[in-house]
Amino acid sequence: MEQSLKPSSQTATEQGHLRVLTASSEAHPLIKTGGLADVAASLPAALRQLGHDARLIIPAYPRATRLLREPKRLCEFKVPGCRANIGIIEGLHPDHELPVYLVDAPEYFCREGNPYTDLSGRDWGDNAERFLLFCRVIALIAKGLPAIGWRPEVLHGNDWQTGLAPALLQEVPERPASVFTIHNLAYQGLFDRATFDRIGLPPSLWSLSGLEFHQRLSFIKGGIVFSDRVNTVSPNYATEVRTPPFGCGLDGLLRQIGDRFSGILNGIDYHLWDPATDAMLLQTYDRERFGLKAENKLELQREFGLPRTEDAFVLGYIGRLVEQKGVDLILSILPELLQDPRIQLILVAAGERRTEEALLDIANRCPRQVGVFIGYDEVKAHRVEAGCDGFLMPSRFEPCGLNQIYSLRYGTPPIVHRTGGLADTVEHCTPQSLADGTATGFLFDEPRPEALLDAIHQALRLYREDPDGWRRLATTGMSLDLSWEASARQYLRLYSEAIGERQQQTDMALA
Ligand code: GLC
């Protein structure tokens, strides 16, 4: 039965069967460079669990094509600006009963490696063309492509790579309601004017109230300006980005759109990230059998070539090496931190060449205390979350952050800068909060080396001097509910609001 698009669809979202198309340039495990991939797979899966008809669309990168289950080529068509035919492959997500559409355009997406950069780390020269094409296909499906026989009531775009889809749809009467999620405002998809002229977007979109941003073409503005609702991935980051220090030049626009903009905290996939069942671990454990966690520490030390000793205080880091993540803060405190021979540090990281080299260098000089893996490796990530004692996340800004949530779940208290989603998910340990049973980690206020060092020392003191307190801290984090269900319900409310807004526009157009 067709769902009504009326504001009364409040009930439609409650009854289930809302049709949602999630558009993203990555989705785990089909393709992943960061947290966006985790969210893009687990939110639609959670919506399906709640009875809704969520589907996912991503580009047909080679790995995605290889991993898709039951692939079926649905149709081929031409798209403006593209010589070759574009195809749609339909299949199922590898881990969930989630329908996935792959946009098959080999000339654009059939490249091994990173979706955004070539092997030397430079952006692909045709990124504007590639993601415009992606957005054109998203827009076609959003309007209803006969060969697919399914049309969403809500288009949910994520990050700049999908930002032009609502811009392309703005004058299409049969367009669905649209929601746009910002996972990181620092990545905006900016291109020069010549690119705008070359790629064939409607000239009317070059305006202050359109895609123009300081004389450049901004993909992310398309999502912010033309969507019915816009959100980011934590309430605190939603507040921060309305201010100049965090707004990356878009704070004015985000203030201007008022209530259309909000923050919803990400959840995590409790099936993939569960220390009680995680097959990637040598030893599973839970709150009651917290002592077993130590087996994972010994195994991790072995894997990273460090002396195997339970007595060490092992800190972990997982993430991209970019300024945002504050790894330079870790590097600058290491000389002092490592003076304590019982401290070890394990990093799984990749990114800026200079930082990679600095990390490898320190691992060479301190082989008994520092272990480094350069690259992203899902299995190692799980083992670091489980095997370390504490987890470092000194990000200068952090829209949500997922690794600190994984570390809470794995009983590895996070040590984090009080910013963005880190501040929303970690409760600072004081004698009071520990006694109340609310403490889950350590927060420091300024992204400065001394502040990070001080927070690590606070953690170390508790770990060494009060093992029961440490256990309480760790197991409190393990018992939090940060699964997707609550967040998915908040997205459903946002979808209802977007549908209501869309309906009002339609009514006004008809009046
Ligand atoms: C981006 C953000 C990160 C967030 C993730 C998923 O990677 O930097 O903070 O957790 O997206 O929303």
Short mmCIF file of N, CA, C and O in Angstrom, two decimals, residues 350-472:
data_model
loop_
_atom_site.label_atom_id
_atom_site.label_comp_id
_atom_site.label_asym_id
_atom_site.label_seq_id
_atom_site.Cartn_x
_atom_site.Cartn_y
_atom_site.Cartn_z
N ALA A 350 46.82 5.67 9.87
CA ALA A 350 47.36 5.95 8.55
C ALA A 350 46.93 7.35 8.15
O ALA A 350 45.89 7.83 8.60
N GLY A 351 47.72 7.98 7.32
CA GLY A 351 47.34 9.31 6.84
C GLY A 351 48.57 10.08 6.43
O GLY A 351 49.38 9.58 5.65
N GLU A 352 48.73 11.27 7.00
CA GLU A 352 49.84 12.13 6.60
C GLU A 352 51.17 11.40 6.73
O GLU A 352 51.50 10.86 7.79
N ARG A 353 51.91 11.45 5.62
CA ARG A 353 53.17 10.71 5.54
C ARG A 353 54.13 11.07 6.68
O ARG A 353 54.71 10.22 7.35
N ARG A 354 54.24 12.39 6.94
CA ARG A 354 55.14 12.92 7.97
C ARG A 354 54.82 12.29 9.34
O ARG A 354 55.70 11.86 10.07
N THR A 355 53.55 12.20 9.67
CA THR A 355 53.16 11.65 10.97
C THR A 355 53.39 10.14 11.00
O THR A 355 53.83 9.58 12.00
N GLU A 356 53.11 9.48 9.88
CA GLU A 356 53.37 8.04 9.81
C GLU A 356 54.85 7.78 10.10
O GLU A 356 55.20 6.88 10.87
N GLU A 357 55.72 8.62 9.48
CA GLU A 357 57.16 8.41 9.67
C GLU A 357 57.56 8.67 11.11
O GLU A 357 58.38 7.93 11.69
N ALA A 358 56.98 9.72 11.71
CA ALA A 358 57.32 10.03 13.10
C ALA A 358 56.92 8.87 14.01
O ALA A 358 57.65 8.51 14.95
N LEU A 359 55.78 8.25 13.72
CA LEU A 359 55.33 7.13 14.56
C LEU A 359 56.23 5.91 14.38
O LEU A 359 56.62 5.26 15.36
N LEU A 360 56.59 5.62 13.14
CA LEU A 360 57.46 4.47 12.89
C LEU A 360 58.81 4.69 13.54
O LEU A 360 59.42 3.77 14.10
N ASP A 361 59.27 5.93 13.50
CA ASP A 361 60.56 6.26 14.08
C ASP A 361 60.55 6.00 15.59
O ASP A 361 61.45 5.37 16.15
N ILE A 362 59.50 6.46 16.27
CA ILE A 362 59.45 6.28 17.71
C ILE A 362 59.29 4.79 18.07
O ILE A 362 59.86 4.30 19.04
N ALA A 363 58.56 4.06 17.22
CA ALA A 363 58.42 2.61 17.46
C ALA A 363 59.77 1.91 17.32
O ALA A 363 60.07 0.96 18.04
N ASN A 364 60.59 2.41 16.39
CA ASN A 364 61.93 1.84 16.22
C ASN A 364 62.83 2.13 17.40
O ASN A 364 63.63 1.30 17.81
N ARG A 365 62.67 3.35 17.91
CA ARG A 365 63.54 3.74 19.02
C ARG A 365 63.09 3.14 20.34
O ARG A 365 63.91 2.98 21.25
N CYS A 366 61.79 2.87 20.46
CA CYS A 366 61.28 2.32 21.74
C CYS A 366 60.55 1.01 21.48
O CYS A 366 59.33 0.92 21.70
N PRO A 367 61.25 0.00 20.99
CA PRO A 367 60.54 -1.23 20.58
C PRO A 367 59.88 -1.96 21.73
O PRO A 367 59.01 -2.81 21.52
N ARG A 368 60.26 -1.64 22.96
CA ARG A 368 59.63 -2.33 24.10
C ARG A 368 58.38 -1.61 24.59
O ARG A 368 57.65 -2.09 25.44
N GLN A 369 58.17 -0.40 24.04
CA GLN A 369 57.03 0.37 24.56
C GLN A 369 56.04 0.85 23.50
O GLN A 369 54.90 1.17 23.85
N VAL A 370 56.48 0.93 22.24
CA VAL A 370 55.57 1.47 21.23
C VAL A 370 55.42 0.48 20.08
O VAL A 370 56.42 0.03 19.51
N GLY A 371 54.17 0.15 19.74
CA GLY A 371 53.89 -0.71 18.59
C GLY A 371 53.01 0.05 17.61
O GLY A 371 52.03 0.68 18.02
N VAL A 372 53.38 0.02 16.32
CA VAL A 372 52.64 0.80 15.33
C VAL A 372 52.27 -0.08 14.15
O VAL A 372 53.11 -0.84 13.65
N PHE A 373 51.03 0.02 13.70
CA PHE A 373 50.65 -0.56 12.42
C PHE A 373 50.16 0.58 11.55
O PHE A 373 49.24 1.30 11.93
N ILE A 374 50.78 0.77 10.39
CA ILE A 374 50.34 1.84 9.49
C ILE A 374 49.33 1.25 8.50
O ILE A 374 49.65 0.33 7.75
N GLY A 375 48.13 1.77 8.54
CA GLY A 375 47.07 1.28 7.65
C GLY A 375 45.80 1.16 8.47
O GLY A 375 45.81 1.40 9.67
N TYR A 376 44.71 0.80 7.79
CA TYR A 376 43.51 0.51 8.56
C TYR A 376 43.22 -0.97 8.47
O TYR A 376 43.26 -1.55 7.40
N ASP A 377 42.97 -1.59 9.58
CA ASP A 377 42.75 -3.03 9.60
C ASP A 377 41.68 -3.32 10.65
O ASP A 377 41.88 -3.08 11.84
N GLU A 378 40.55 -3.79 10.16
CA GLU A 378 39.38 -3.98 11.02
C GLU A 378 39.69 -4.97 12.18
O GLU A 378 39.31 -4.73 13.31
N VAL A 379 40.40 -6.04 11.87
CA VAL A 379 40.68 -7.04 12.91
C VAL A 379 41.58 -6.42 13.98
O VAL A 379 41.32 -6.55 15.19
N LYS A 380 42.62 -5.72 13.54
CA LYS A 380 43.50 -5.08 14.52
C LYS A 380 42.72 -4.05 15.35
O LYS A 380 42.94 -3.90 16.55
N ALA A 381 41.81 -3.34 14.72
CA ALA A 381 41.03 -2.34 15.45
C ALA A 381 40.26 -3.01 16.60
O ALA A 381 40.28 -2.54 17.74
N HIS A 382 39.62 -4.13 16.31
CA HIS A 382 38.88 -4.83 17.37
C HIS A 382 39.83 -5.27 18.49
O HIS A 382 39.52 -5.19 19.67
N ARG A 383 41.00 -5.75 18.09
CA ARG A 383 41.93 -6.28 19.10
C ARG A 383 42.53 -5.18 19.95
O ARG A 383 42.82 -5.39 21.14
N VAL A 384 42.73 -4.00 19.35
CA VAL A 384 43.24 -2.86 20.14
C VAL A 384 42.17 -2.41 21.13
O VAL A 384 42.45 -2.18 22.31
N GLU A 385 40.92 -2.33 20.66
CA GLU A 385 39.84 -1.92 21.56
C GLU A 385 39.76 -2.87 22.76
O GLU A 385 39.50 -2.44 23.88
N ALA A 386 39.97 -4.16 22.51
CA ALA A 386 39.81 -5.14 23.59
C ALA A 386 41.07 -5.27 24.44
O ALA A 386 40.99 -5.47 25.64
N GLY A 387 42.24 -5.15 23.81
CA GLY A 387 43.48 -5.50 24.49
C GLY A 387 44.13 -4.37 25.27
O GLY A 387 44.96 -4.61 26.14
N CYS A 388 43.76 -3.12 24.98
CA CYS A 388 44.40 -2.02 25.69
C CYS A 388 43.71 -1.79 27.03
O CYS A 388 42.59 -2.24 27.26
N ASP A 389 44.38 -1.05 27.89
CA ASP A 389 43.76 -0.66 29.16
C ASP A 389 43.00 0.65 29.01
O ASP A 389 41.91 0.81 29.56
N GLY A 390 43.59 1.60 28.28
CA GLY A 390 42.94 2.89 28.07
C GLY A 390 43.03 3.26 26.60
O GLY A 390 43.87 2.74 25.87
N PHE A 391 42.14 4.16 26.17
CA PHE A 391 42.08 4.50 24.75
C PHE A 391 42.22 6.01 24.58
O PHE A 391 41.50 6.78 25.23
N LEU A 392 43.15 6.45 23.71
CA LEU A 392 43.40 7.89 23.56
C LEU A 392 42.63 8.48 22.38
O LEU A 392 42.66 7.93 21.27
N MET A 393 41.97 9.59 22.62
CA MET A 393 41.32 10.31 21.53
C MET A 393 41.43 11.81 21.79
O MET A 393 40.50 12.45 22.28
N PRO A 394 42.60 12.38 21.46
CA PRO A 394 42.82 13.79 21.77
C PRO A 394 42.37 14.74 20.65
O PRO A 394 42.94 15.82 20.50
N SER A 395 41.34 14.35 19.89
CA SER A 395 40.91 15.13 18.72
C SER A 395 40.72 16.61 19.05
O SER A 395 40.13 16.94 20.09
N ARG A 396 41.15 17.48 18.14
CA ARG A 396 40.90 18.93 18.33
C ARG A 396 39.41 19.21 18.23
O ARG A 396 38.87 20.02 18.94
N PHE A 397 38.77 18.56 17.23
CA PHE A 397 37.31 18.57 17.18
C PHE A 397 36.87 17.18 16.77
O PHE A 397 37.67 16.42 16.19
N GLU A 398 35.68 16.80 17.13
CA GLU A 398 35.22 15.43 16.81
C GLU A 398 33.71 15.43 16.71
O GLU A 398 33.01 15.51 17.72
N PRO A 399 33.16 15.37 15.50
CA PRO A 399 31.71 15.45 15.33
C PRO A 399 30.97 14.44 16.22
O PRO A 399 30.04 14.81 16.92
N CYS A 400 31.37 13.19 16.18
CA CYS A 400 30.82 12.23 17.14
C CYS A 400 31.97 11.41 17.70
O CYS A 400 32.26 11.44 18.88
N GLY A 401 32.64 10.70 16.79
CA GLY A 401 33.68 9.77 17.23
C GLY A 401 33.01 8.44 17.53
O GLY A 401 31.97 8.39 18.21
N LEU A 402 33.54 7.39 16.96
CA LEU A 402 32.98 6.06 17.23
C LEU A 402 33.95 5.23 18.06
O LEU A 402 33.55 4.42 18.90
N ASN A 403 35.25 5.46 17.86
CA ASN A 403 36.22 4.60 18.56
C ASN A 403 36.11 4.72 20.07
O ASN A 403 36.32 3.74 20.79
N GLN A 404 35.78 5.91 20.57
CA GLN A 404 35.63 6.00 22.04
C GLN A 404 34.39 5.24 22.50
O GLN A 404 34.34 4.73 23.61
N ILE A 405 33.39 5.13 21.61
CA ILE A 405 32.19 4.37 21.98
C ILE A 405 32.52 2.87 21.96
O ILE A 405 32.13 2.11 22.85
N TYR A 406 33.30 2.46 20.94
CA TYR A 406 33.74 1.06 20.93
C TYR A 406 34.56 0.77 22.20
O TYR A 406 34.42 -0.28 22.82
N SER A 407 35.42 1.71 22.57
CA SER A 407 36.29 1.45 23.72
C SER A 407 35.47 1.38 25.01
O SER A 407 35.76 0.56 25.89
N LEU A 408 34.42 2.18 25.12
CA LEU A 408 33.53 2.07 26.29
C LEU A 408 32.93 0.67 26.35
O LEU A 408 32.92 0.01 27.38
N ARG A 409 32.46 0.24 25.21
CA ARG A 409 31.81 -1.07 25.12
C ARG A 409 32.76 -2.21 25.47
O ARG A 409 32.34 -3.26 25.95
N TYR A 410 34.07 -1.99 25.18
CA TYR A 410 35.06 -3.04 25.40
C TYR A 410 35.77 -2.90 26.75
O TYR A 410 36.78 -3.55 27.00
N GLY A 411 35.25 -2.01 27.61
CA GLY A 411 35.84 -1.87 28.94
C GLY A 411 37.24 -1.28 28.91
O GLY A 411 38.07 -1.61 29.76
N THR A 412 37.48 -0.40 27.96
CA THR A 412 38.79 0.23 27.79
C THR A 412 38.57 1.74 27.93
O THR A 412 38.29 2.41 26.94
N PRO A 413 38.61 2.27 29.16
CA PRO A 413 38.17 3.65 29.36
C PRO A 413 38.88 4.65 28.45
O PRO A 413 40.10 4.63 28.32
N PRO A 414 38.08 5.50 27.79
CA PRO A 414 38.66 6.49 26.88
C PRO A 414 39.20 7.72 27.61
O PRO A 414 38.63 8.15 28.62
N ILE A 415 40.28 8.26 27.07
CA ILE A 415 40.89 9.50 27.57
C ILE A 415 40.77 10.48 26.42
O ILE A 415 41.42 10.31 25.38
N VAL A 416 39.89 11.48 26.57
CA VAL A 416 39.48 12.27 25.38
C VAL A 416 39.46 13.76 25.66
O VAL A 416 39.27 14.20 26.81
N HIS A 417 39.62 14.54 24.59
CA HIS A 417 39.43 15.99 24.68
C HIS A 417 37.94 16.28 24.79
O HIS A 417 37.13 15.67 24.09
N ARG A 418 37.60 17.26 25.65
CA ARG A 418 36.18 17.58 25.84
C ARG A 418 35.68 18.39 24.65
O ARG A 418 35.69 19.62 24.67
N THR A 419 35.29 17.70 23.61
CA THR A 419 34.80 18.39 22.41
C THR A 419 33.79 17.50 21.69
O THR A 419 33.82 16.27 21.85
N GLY A 420 32.91 18.13 20.92
CA GLY A 420 31.97 17.39 20.07
C GLY A 420 31.33 16.20 20.75
O GLY A 420 30.94 16.24 21.93
N GLY A 421 31.24 15.11 20.02
CA GLY A 421 30.61 13.90 20.52
C GLY A 421 31.39 13.22 21.63
O GLY A 421 30.85 12.41 22.38
N LEU A 422 32.69 13.55 21.75
CA LEU A 422 33.47 12.96 22.84
C LEU A 422 32.89 13.43 24.17
O LEU A 422 32.74 12.65 25.11
N ALA A 423 32.55 14.72 24.23
CA ALA A 423 31.98 15.27 25.46
C ALA A 423 30.59 14.69 25.72
O ALA A 423 30.16 14.60 26.87
N ASP A 424 29.89 14.32 24.66
CA ASP A 424 28.53 13.77 24.83
C ASP A 424 28.54 12.31 25.26
O ASP A 424 27.50 11.79 25.70
N THR A 425 29.65 11.61 25.06
CA THR A 425 29.62 10.16 25.31
C THR A 425 30.46 9.70 26.50
O THR A 425 30.30 8.58 26.96
N VAL A 426 31.40 10.56 26.97
CA VAL A 426 32.29 10.12 28.05
C VAL A 426 32.02 10.97 29.29
O VAL A 426 31.88 12.19 29.21
N GLU A 427 31.94 10.31 30.43
CA GLU A 427 31.70 11.01 31.70
C GLU A 427 33.02 11.02 32.49
O GLU A 427 33.58 9.97 32.78
N HIS A 428 33.47 12.23 32.85
CA HIS A 428 34.78 12.36 33.48
C HIS A 428 34.82 11.71 34.87
O HIS A 428 33.89 11.83 35.66
N CYS A 429 35.94 11.05 35.13
CA CYS A 429 36.10 10.35 36.40
C CYS A 429 36.61 11.29 37.49
O CYS A 429 37.70 11.86 37.37
N THR A 430 35.81 11.45 38.53
CA THR A 430 36.24 12.16 39.73
C THR A 430 35.90 11.21 40.88
O THR A 430 35.15 10.25 40.67
N PRO A 431 36.42 11.47 42.08
CA PRO A 431 36.03 10.59 43.19
C PRO A 431 34.51 10.50 43.29
O PRO A 431 33.94 9.41 43.50
N GLN A 432 33.84 11.64 43.07
CA GLN A 432 32.39 11.68 43.17
C GLN A 432 31.71 10.82 42.09
O GLN A 432 30.88 9.96 42.38
N SER A 433 32.09 11.06 40.82
CA SER A 433 31.40 10.34 39.74
C SER A 433 31.73 8.84 39.79
O SER A 433 30.92 8.01 39.39
N LEU A 434 32.92 8.54 40.29
CA LEU A 434 33.27 7.11 40.42
C LEU A 434 32.39 6.46 41.50
O LEU A 434 31.87 5.36 41.33
N ALA A 435 32.21 7.21 42.60
CA ALA A 435 31.38 6.68 43.69
C ALA A 435 29.93 6.54 43.24
O ALA A 435 29.25 5.57 43.56
N ASP A 436 29.44 7.53 42.45
CA ASP A 436 28.06 7.47 41.93
C ASP A 436 27.83 6.36 40.93
O ASP A 436 26.70 6.08 40.54
N GLY A 437 28.92 5.86 40.36
CA GLY A 437 28.77 4.87 39.29
C GLY A 437 28.42 5.52 37.96
O GLY A 437 27.77 4.89 37.12
N THR A 438 28.85 6.77 37.74
CA THR A 438 28.58 7.39 36.44
C THR A 438 29.87 7.58 35.61
O THR A 438 29.81 7.77 34.40
N ALA A 439 31.03 7.56 36.27
CA ALA A 439 32.29 7.83 35.55
C ALA A 439 32.56 6.74 34.52
O ALA A 439 32.36 5.56 34.78
N THR A 440 33.02 7.19 33.33
CA THR A 440 33.36 6.19 32.29
C THR A 440 34.73 6.43 31.65
O THR A 440 35.18 5.62 30.85
N GLY A 441 35.37 7.59 31.92
CA GLY A 441 36.65 7.86 31.28
C GLY A 441 37.25 9.15 31.80
O GLY A 441 36.88 9.62 32.90
N PHE A 442 38.13 9.75 31.02
CA PHE A 442 38.81 10.97 31.45
C PHE A 442 38.72 12.01 30.33
O PHE A 442 38.96 11.71 29.17
N LEU A 443 38.36 13.23 30.74
CA LEU A 443 38.25 14.32 29.76
C LEU A 443 39.23 15.42 30.12
O LEU A 443 39.44 15.70 31.30
N PHE A 444 39.80 16.05 29.10
CA PHE A 444 40.62 17.23 29.37
C PHE A 444 40.11 18.38 28.50
O PHE A 444 39.57 18.17 27.42
N ASP A 445 40.26 19.60 29.02
CA ASP A 445 39.55 20.73 28.43
C ASP A 445 40.22 21.40 27.25
O ASP A 445 39.54 21.91 26.37
N GLU A 446 41.54 21.44 27.26
CA GLU A 446 42.23 22.15 26.17
C GLU A 446 43.04 21.16 25.36
O GLU A 446 43.71 20.30 25.94
N PRO A 447 43.04 21.29 24.03
CA PRO A 447 43.84 20.36 23.24
C PRO A 447 45.32 20.73 23.29
O PRO A 447 45.90 21.20 22.31
N ARG A 448 45.88 20.59 24.48
CA ARG A 448 47.30 20.91 24.66
C ARG A 448 48.00 19.69 25.26
O ARG A 448 47.40 18.93 26.02
N PRO A 449 49.32 19.52 24.95
CA PRO A 449 50.04 18.33 25.42
C PRO A 449 49.96 18.17 26.94
O PRO A 449 49.69 17.06 27.43
N GLU A 450 50.16 19.26 27.70
CA GLU A 450 50.17 19.12 29.17
C GLU A 450 48.83 18.58 29.66
O GLU A 450 48.77 17.79 30.61
N ALA A 451 47.73 19.04 29.02
CA ALA A 451 46.41 18.62 29.47
C ALA A 451 46.20 17.12 29.19
O ALA A 451 45.66 16.38 30.03
N LEU A 452 46.66 16.68 28.03
CA LEU A 452 46.56 15.26 27.70
C LEU A 452 47.39 14.43 28.68
O LEU A 452 46.91 13.41 29.22
N LEU A 453 48.60 14.89 28.93
CA LEU A 453 49.50 14.15 29.83
C LEU A 453 48.87 14.06 31.23
O LEU A 453 48.89 13.01 31.86
N ASP A 454 48.31 15.16 31.65
CA ASP A 454 47.70 15.18 32.97
C ASP A 454 46.54 14.16 33.05
O ASP A 454 46.41 13.42 34.03
N ALA A 455 45.72 14.12 31.99
CA ALA A 455 44.59 13.18 32.00
C ALA A 455 45.11 11.73 32.01
O ALA A 455 44.55 10.87 32.70
N ILE A 456 46.18 11.47 31.26
CA ILE A 456 46.74 10.10 31.26
C ILE A 456 47.25 9.76 32.67
O ILE A 456 47.05 8.64 33.16
N HIS A 457 47.87 10.73 33.32
CA HIS A 457 48.37 10.46 34.67
C HIS A 457 47.24 10.19 35.65
O HIS A 457 47.34 9.33 36.52
N GLN A 458 46.12 10.90 35.48
CA GLN A 458 44.96 10.62 36.35
C GLN A 458 44.50 9.18 36.15
O GLN A 458 44.21 8.46 37.11
N ALA A 459 44.45 8.78 34.87
CA ALA A 459 44.01 7.41 34.56
C ALA A 459 45.00 6.40 35.16
O ALA A 459 44.59 5.42 35.80
N LEU A 460 46.27 6.68 34.97
CA LEU A 460 47.30 5.76 35.44
C LEU A 460 47.24 5.58 36.96
O LEU A 460 47.37 4.47 37.48
N ARG A 461 47.00 6.69 37.65
CA ARG A 461 46.92 6.61 39.12
C ARG A 461 45.79 5.68 39.54
O ARG A 461 45.96 4.80 40.38
N LEU A 462 44.63 5.88 38.93
CA LEU A 462 43.50 5.02 39.31
C LEU A 462 43.82 3.56 38.99
O LEU A 462 43.57 2.66 39.80
N TYR A 463 44.38 3.35 37.82
CA TYR A 463 44.69 1.98 37.37
C TYR A 463 45.64 1.29 38.34
O TYR A 463 45.44 0.13 38.71
N ARG A 464 46.65 2.03 38.78
CA ARG A 464 47.66 1.40 39.64
C ARG A 464 47.24 1.34 41.11
O ARG A 464 47.54 0.37 41.80
N GLU A 465 46.55 2.38 41.56
CA GLU A 465 46.31 2.49 43.00
C GLU A 465 44.96 1.95 43.45
O GLU A 465 44.76 1.71 44.63
N ASP A 466 44.03 1.84 42.51
CA ASP A 466 42.68 1.43 42.91
C ASP A 466 42.08 0.48 41.87
O ASP A 466 41.17 0.85 41.12
N PRO A 467 42.58 -0.74 41.82
CA PRO A 467 42.10 -1.68 40.80
C PRO A 467 40.58 -1.87 40.81
O PRO A 467 39.97 -2.00 39.75
N ASP A 468 39.97 -1.83 42.00
CA ASP A 468 38.51 -2.00 42.02
C ASP A 468 37.82 -0.80 41.38
O ASP A 468 36.83 -0.94 40.67
N GLY A 469 38.36 0.39 41.69
CA GLY A 469 37.81 1.62 41.09
C GLY A 469 37.95 1.55 39.57
O GLY A 469 37.03 1.90 38.83
N TRP A 470 39.09 1.08 39.11
CA TRP A 470 39.32 0.99 37.66
C TRP A 470 38.31 0.04 37.01
O TRP A 470 37.73 0.33 35.98
N ARG A 471 38.10 -1.07 37.70
CA ARG A 471 37.15 -2.05 37.18
C ARG A 471 35.73 -1.45 37.12
O ARG A 471 35.00 -1.66 36.16
N ARG A 472 35.40 -0.67 38.15
CA ARG A 472 34.07 -0.06 38.16
C ARG A 472 33.95 0.93 36.99
O ARG A 472 32.94 0.97 36.28
#
